[in-house]
Amino acid sequence: MNAHTVAFRAMGTDVSLVGPAGSGSFHGAHLAVRAMFEREERRCSRFRADSELSRVNANAGTWTTVSEGFAGVVAFALDAARRTDGRFDPTVLEAVVAAGYDRDFDEMLAGARARLRLPVRCGRWDEVELRDRQLRLPAGVGLDLGGVAKGWTVDVAAGEAVEAGLPWALVNAGGDLRLCGCPPEGGIEIGIEDPEDPSAELGRLRLVRGALATSSVTRRAWGPDLHHLIDPRSARPADGRVLQATVWAPTCAEAEVAAKDVLLSGEAALDRSAGVVVLRDGEVHSSLEAA
């Protein structure tokens, strides 16, 4: 496969666009993808005081008019919470902050982190009210759209790259990716990262359509049993049997939700999701024969 890749930094992670080499549309597609990530980061980042998300969280307890795009992401997140019985919960913000994830991850790695606080109750997603573009959070509740906003952006960006003229495009944001268009015969080869050794792979698969997303308790970790994946049932970082779950779905946003669900539910959840699960004892379980 003759492909070209361009990478940039956005949403606190490395983002890349992969497409056919020699396409005269590649530069325009790159600009479109980059602009999309910049726009959605301005909209959904909890680390920017001027973001739409920060404005919504600051107005908790009152009605706020939001953009159509923001309302779409929130509606998707609330529906995902209902479908997973709250295992995916967009109202975990205060629990994430209490666990120590209180600022941009690059700053945390540099040591700029406040002390840990007592866990904060989750599960208040069913109290969030959304009526068209009018949104009201319960007082004291904040949204953390995190991975689902990233997956949503990956989906839209991959589609825009194809609309810009690429025959096919793969957008990858920190390992969560979406393939759009008509890829080369046999698909695109994707490696599944070893959760305990980022330089190694557990294996490879060929993606011919759709998306992959990975949830891991070894990513964005800042201490023993301290990481960004909150279990809403305990309001603490997840500490179950699963180290990492990589899941296929038609869209990256759906794959993000499914990967979190599998990570919290355990390997039995592979009965309802196509994926690969790595357990703490090193066992690997897979229901992902083809993607």
Coordinates of C-alpha atoms in Angstrom, one line a residue:
M1 CA 0.0 0.0 0.0
N2 CA 1.4 3.4 -1.0
A3 CA 0.1 5.8 1.6
H4 CA 1.1 9.2 3.0
T5 CA 0.8 10.3 6.7
V6 CA 0.8 13.7 8.3
A7 CA 0.6 14.2 12.1
F8 CA -0.1 17.0 14.5
R9 CA -1.0 17.4 18.2
A10 CA -4.6 18.1 19.3
M11 CA -6.9 17.2 22.2
G12 CA -3.9 16.3 24.3
T13 CA -2.8 13.5 22.0
D14 CA -1.1 12.7 18.7
V15 CA -3.4 12.9 15.7
S16 CA -2.6 11.6 12.2
L17 CA -4.2 11.5 8.8
V18 CA -3.4 8.6 6.5
G19 CA -4.4 8.6 2.9
P20 CA -3.3 7.5 -0.6
A21 CA 0.1 8.9 -1.6
G22 CA 0.2 11.1 -4.6
S23 CA -3.3 12.5 -4.1
G24 CA -3.5 16.1 -5.1
S25 CA -6.3 16.5 -2.4
F26 CA -4.1 15.4 0.5
H27 CA -3.1 18.9 1.5
G28 CA -6.6 20.2 1.5
A29 CA -7.8 17.1 3.5
H30 CA -5.0 17.7 6.0
L31 CA -6.1 21.3 6.5
A32 CA -9.8 20.2 6.9
V33 CA -8.9 17.5 9.5
R34 CA -6.7 19.9 11.5
A35 CA -9.3 22.6 11.5
M36 CA -12.0 20.2 12.7
F37 CA -9.8 19.1 15.7
E38 CA -9.0 22.7 16.5
R39 CA -12.7 23.6 16.4
E40 CA -13.9 20.7 18.5
E41 CA -11.1 21.2 21.1
R42 CA -12.3 24.8 21.5
R43 CA -15.8 23.5 21.9
C44 CA -15.3 20.4 24.2
S45 CA -12.0 20.8 26.2
R46 CA -12.4 21.0 29.9
F47 CA -8.9 22.4 30.2
R48 CA -9.8 25.6 28.3
A49 CA -11.6 28.3 30.3
D50 CA -13.1 29.7 27.1
S51 CA -14.5 26.4 25.8
E52 CA -18.2 25.8 25.4
L53 CA -17.9 22.9 27.8
S54 CA -16.4 25.1 30.5
R55 CA -19.2 27.6 30.1
V56 CA -21.8 24.9 30.4
N57 CA -20.1 23.4 33.5
A58 CA -19.8 26.9 35.1
N59 CA -23.6 27.4 34.6
A60 CA -24.6 24.1 36.2
G61 CA -28.0 24.5 37.8
T62 CA -29.3 26.9 35.1
W63 CA -30.3 26.6 31.5
T64 CA -27.6 27.3 28.9
T65 CA -28.0 27.7 25.1
V66 CA -25.4 25.6 23.3
S67 CA -24.4 25.1 19.7
E68 CA -26.0 22.5 17.6
G69 CA -22.8 20.5 17.4
F70 CA -22.3 20.5 21.2
A71 CA -25.9 19.5 21.7
G72 CA -25.3 16.6 19.3
V73 CA -22.3 15.3 21.3
V74 CA -24.2 15.6 24.6
A75 CA -27.3 13.8 23.2
F76 CA -25.1 11.0 22.0
A77 CA -23.3 10.8 25.4
L78 CA -26.6 10.7 27.3
D79 CA -28.0 8.0 25.1
A80 CA -24.8 6.0 25.6
A81 CA -25.3 6.3 29.3
R82 CA -28.8 4.9 29.0
R83 CA -27.7 2.0 26.8
T84 CA -24.9 1.0 29.1
D85 CA -26.9 1.4 32.3
G86 CA -24.5 4.2 33.3
R87 CA -21.2 2.3 32.9
F88 CA -20.5 5.1 30.4
D89 CA -21.2 8.2 32.3
P90 CA -20.5 11.8 31.0
T91 CA -21.1 13.2 34.5
V92 CA -17.9 11.8 36.0
L93 CA -16.0 15.1 35.9
E94 CA -15.8 15.8 39.6
A95 CA -14.7 12.2 40.3
V96 CA -12.0 12.5 37.7
V97 CA -10.8 15.7 39.3
A98 CA -10.9 14.2 42.8
A99 CA -8.7 11.3 41.5
G100 CA -6.1 13.9 40.5
Y101 CA -6.7 14.5 36.8
D102 CA -7.3 18.2 37.5
R103 CA -5.3 19.8 34.6
D104 CA -3.9 19.0 31.1
F105 CA -2.1 15.6 31.2
D106 CA 1.1 17.1 29.9
E107 CA 1.2 19.4 33.0
M108 CA 0.4 16.4 35.2
L109 CA 3.4 14.5 33.9
A110 CA 5.5 17.6 34.8
G111 CA 4.3 17.2 38.4
A112 CA 1.7 20.0 38.5
R113 CA -1.1 18.1 40.2
A114 CA -3.2 19.0 43.2
R115 CA -3.6 16.6 46.1
L116 CA -6.2 13.8 45.8
R117 CA -9.7 14.3 47.2
L118 CA -12.4 12.0 48.4
P119 CA -14.4 10.3 45.6
V120 CA -17.4 12.3 44.3
R121 CA -20.6 10.4 43.5
C122 CA -21.3 9.7 39.8
G123 CA -24.4 8.6 38.0
R124 CA -26.3 11.8 37.7
W125 CA -26.4 11.7 33.9
D126 CA -30.2 11.0 34.1
E127 CA -30.7 14.4 35.8
V128 CA -29.2 16.2 32.8
E129 CA -31.9 18.0 30.7
L130 CA -31.4 18.6 27.0
R131 CA -34.2 20.3 25.0
D132 CA -33.0 21.0 21.4
R133 CA -30.1 23.5 22.1
Q134 CA -31.1 24.2 25.7
L135 CA -29.0 22.3 28.3
R136 CA -29.3 22.2 32.1
L137 CA -26.9 20.3 34.4
P138 CA -27.8 19.6 38.0
A139 CA -26.1 22.0 40.4
G140 CA -22.7 20.6 41.4
V141 CA -22.4 18.4 38.3
G142 CA -20.0 18.8 35.5
L143 CA -19.7 17.1 32.1
D144 CA -16.5 15.4 31.0
L145 CA -17.0 14.5 27.3
G146 CA -13.4 13.4 27.0
G147 CA -13.1 10.3 24.8
V148 CA -16.5 10.5 23.2
A149 CA -15.8 14.0 22.0
K150 CA -12.5 12.8 20.6
G151 CA -14.2 9.8 18.9
W152 CA -17.0 12.1 17.5
T153 CA -14.3 14.4 16.1
V154 CA -12.4 11.5 14.5
D155 CA -15.6 10.4 12.7
V156 CA -16.4 13.8 11.4
A157 CA -12.8 14.5 10.4
A158 CA -12.4 11.3 8.5
G159 CA -15.6 12.0 6.6
E160 CA -14.4 15.5 5.8
A161 CA -11.1 14.2 4.5
V162 CA -13.0 12.1 2.0
E163 CA -15.2 15.0 1.1
A164 CA -12.1 17.0 0.4
G165 CA -11.2 14.6 -2.4
L166 CA -9.3 11.6 -0.9
P167 CA -10.5 8.2 -2.2
W168 CA -10.0 6.9 1.4
A169 CA -8.8 8.4 4.7
L170 CA -7.9 7.0 8.1
V171 CA -7.9 9.5 11.0
N172 CA -6.1 8.2 14.2
A173 CA -6.2 10.1 17.5
G174 CA -4.1 8.4 20.1
G175 CA -5.0 5.0 18.8
D176 CA -8.7 5.7 18.4
L177 CA -9.4 5.7 14.6
R178 CA -11.9 5.7 11.8
L179 CA -11.6 4.6 8.2
C180 CA -13.8 6.3 5.6
G181 CA -14.0 5.9 1.8
C182 CA -12.9 3.0 -0.3
P183 CA -9.6 1.7 1.1
P184 CA -7.1 -0.5 -0.8
E185 CA -8.0 -4.1 -1.3
G186 CA -7.4 -6.0 2.0
G187 CA -7.9 -2.9 4.1
I188 CA -5.4 -1.0 6.4
E189 CA -3.1 -2.9 8.8
I190 CA -3.5 -1.8 12.4
G191 CA -1.4 -2.8 15.3
I192 CA -2.9 -3.5 18.8
E193 CA -0.6 -2.0 21.4
D194 CA 0.6 -4.0 24.4
P195 CA -0.8 -2.1 27.4
E196 CA 2.3 -2.8 29.5
D197 CA 4.8 -1.9 26.8
P198 CA 3.8 0.9 24.4
S199 CA 6.7 0.0 22.1
A200 CA 5.4 -3.5 21.5
E201 CA 2.3 -4.9 19.8
L202 CA 0.0 -7.8 20.8
G203 CA -0.9 -8.4 17.2
R204 CA -2.2 -6.8 14.0
L205 CA -5.4 -6.8 12.1
R206 CA -6.7 -5.4 8.9
L207 CA -9.4 -2.7 9.1
V208 CA -11.6 -2.6 6.0
R209 CA -14.4 -0.4 7.4
G210 CA -15.5 1.3 10.6
A211 CA -13.5 2.3 13.6
L212 CA -11.4 1.0 16.5
A213 CA -11.1 2.5 20.0
T214 CA -9.1 1.4 23.0
S215 CA -9.7 2.0 26.7
S216 CA -6.7 1.2 29.0
V217 CA -5.9 1.7 32.6
T218 CA -2.2 2.0 31.8
R219 CA -2.7 5.1 29.6
R220 CA -3.0 8.5 31.2
A221 CA -1.8 7.1 34.5
W222 CA 0.0 9.2 37.2
G223 CA 0.5 6.8 40.0
P224 CA -0.3 3.3 41.3
D225 CA -4.0 2.6 40.5
L226 CA -4.4 6.3 39.5
H227 CA -5.7 6.8 35.9
H228 CA -8.3 8.6 34.0
L229 CA -10.9 5.8 33.6
I230 CA -13.4 6.3 36.4
D231 CA -15.8 3.4 37.3
P232 CA -19.0 5.3 38.0
R233 CA -20.1 2.6 40.4
S234 CA -17.2 3.4 42.8
A235 CA -16.4 6.9 41.6
R236 CA -12.7 5.8 41.6
P237 CA -10.3 4.8 38.9
A238 CA -11.4 1.4 37.5
D239 CA -9.6 -1.6 39.2
G240 CA -11.2 -4.6 37.6
R241 CA -9.7 -7.6 35.8
V242 CA -9.2 -5.7 32.5
L243 CA -6.1 -3.7 31.7
Q244 CA -7.1 -2.8 28.1
A245 CA -10.1 -3.2 25.8
T246 CA -9.9 -2.6 22.0
V247 CA -13.3 -2.6 20.3
W248 CA -14.6 -2.3 16.8
A249 CA -17.7 -0.4 15.9
P250 CA -19.2 1.3 12.8
T251 CA -18.1 4.7 14.2
C252 CA -15.3 5.8 16.5
A253 CA -17.8 7.5 19.0
E254 CA -19.6 4.2 19.3
A255 CA -16.3 2.3 19.7
E256 CA -15.3 4.7 22.5
V257 CA -18.4 3.9 24.4
A258 CA -18.2 0.1 23.8
A259 CA -14.5 0.0 24.8
K260 CA -15.3 1.7 28.1
D261 CA -18.2 -0.7 28.7
V262 CA -16.0 -3.8 28.0
L263 CA -13.2 -2.5 30.2
L264 CA -15.7 -2.1 33.1
S265 CA -17.7 -5.2 32.5
G266 CA -14.9 -7.6 31.8
E267 CA -14.2 -10.1 29.1
A268 CA -17.8 -11.5 29.2
A269 CA -18.8 -8.2 27.4
L270 CA -17.1 -9.5 24.3
D271 CA -20.4 -11.4 23.7
R272 CA -21.9 -8.1 22.7
S273 CA -18.9 -6.3 21.3
A274 CA -16.2 -7.3 18.7
G275 CA -12.9 -6.7 20.4
V276 CA -9.7 -7.7 22.1
V277 CA -9.3 -7.7 25.9
V278 CA -6.1 -7.9 27.9
L279 CA -6.5 -9.0 31.5
R280 CA -4.2 -8.1 34.4
D281 CA -2.9 -11.7 34.6
G282 CA -1.7 -11.4 31.0
E283 CA -4.6 -13.4 29.4
V284 CA -5.8 -12.1 26.1
H285 CA -9.4 -12.7 24.9
S286 CA -10.7 -11.8 21.4
S287 CA -14.0 -11.8 19.5
L288 CA -12.5 -9.8 16.7
E289 CA -12.0 -12.0 13.7
A290 CA -12.2 -9.3 11.1
A291 CA -12.7 -5.6 11.0

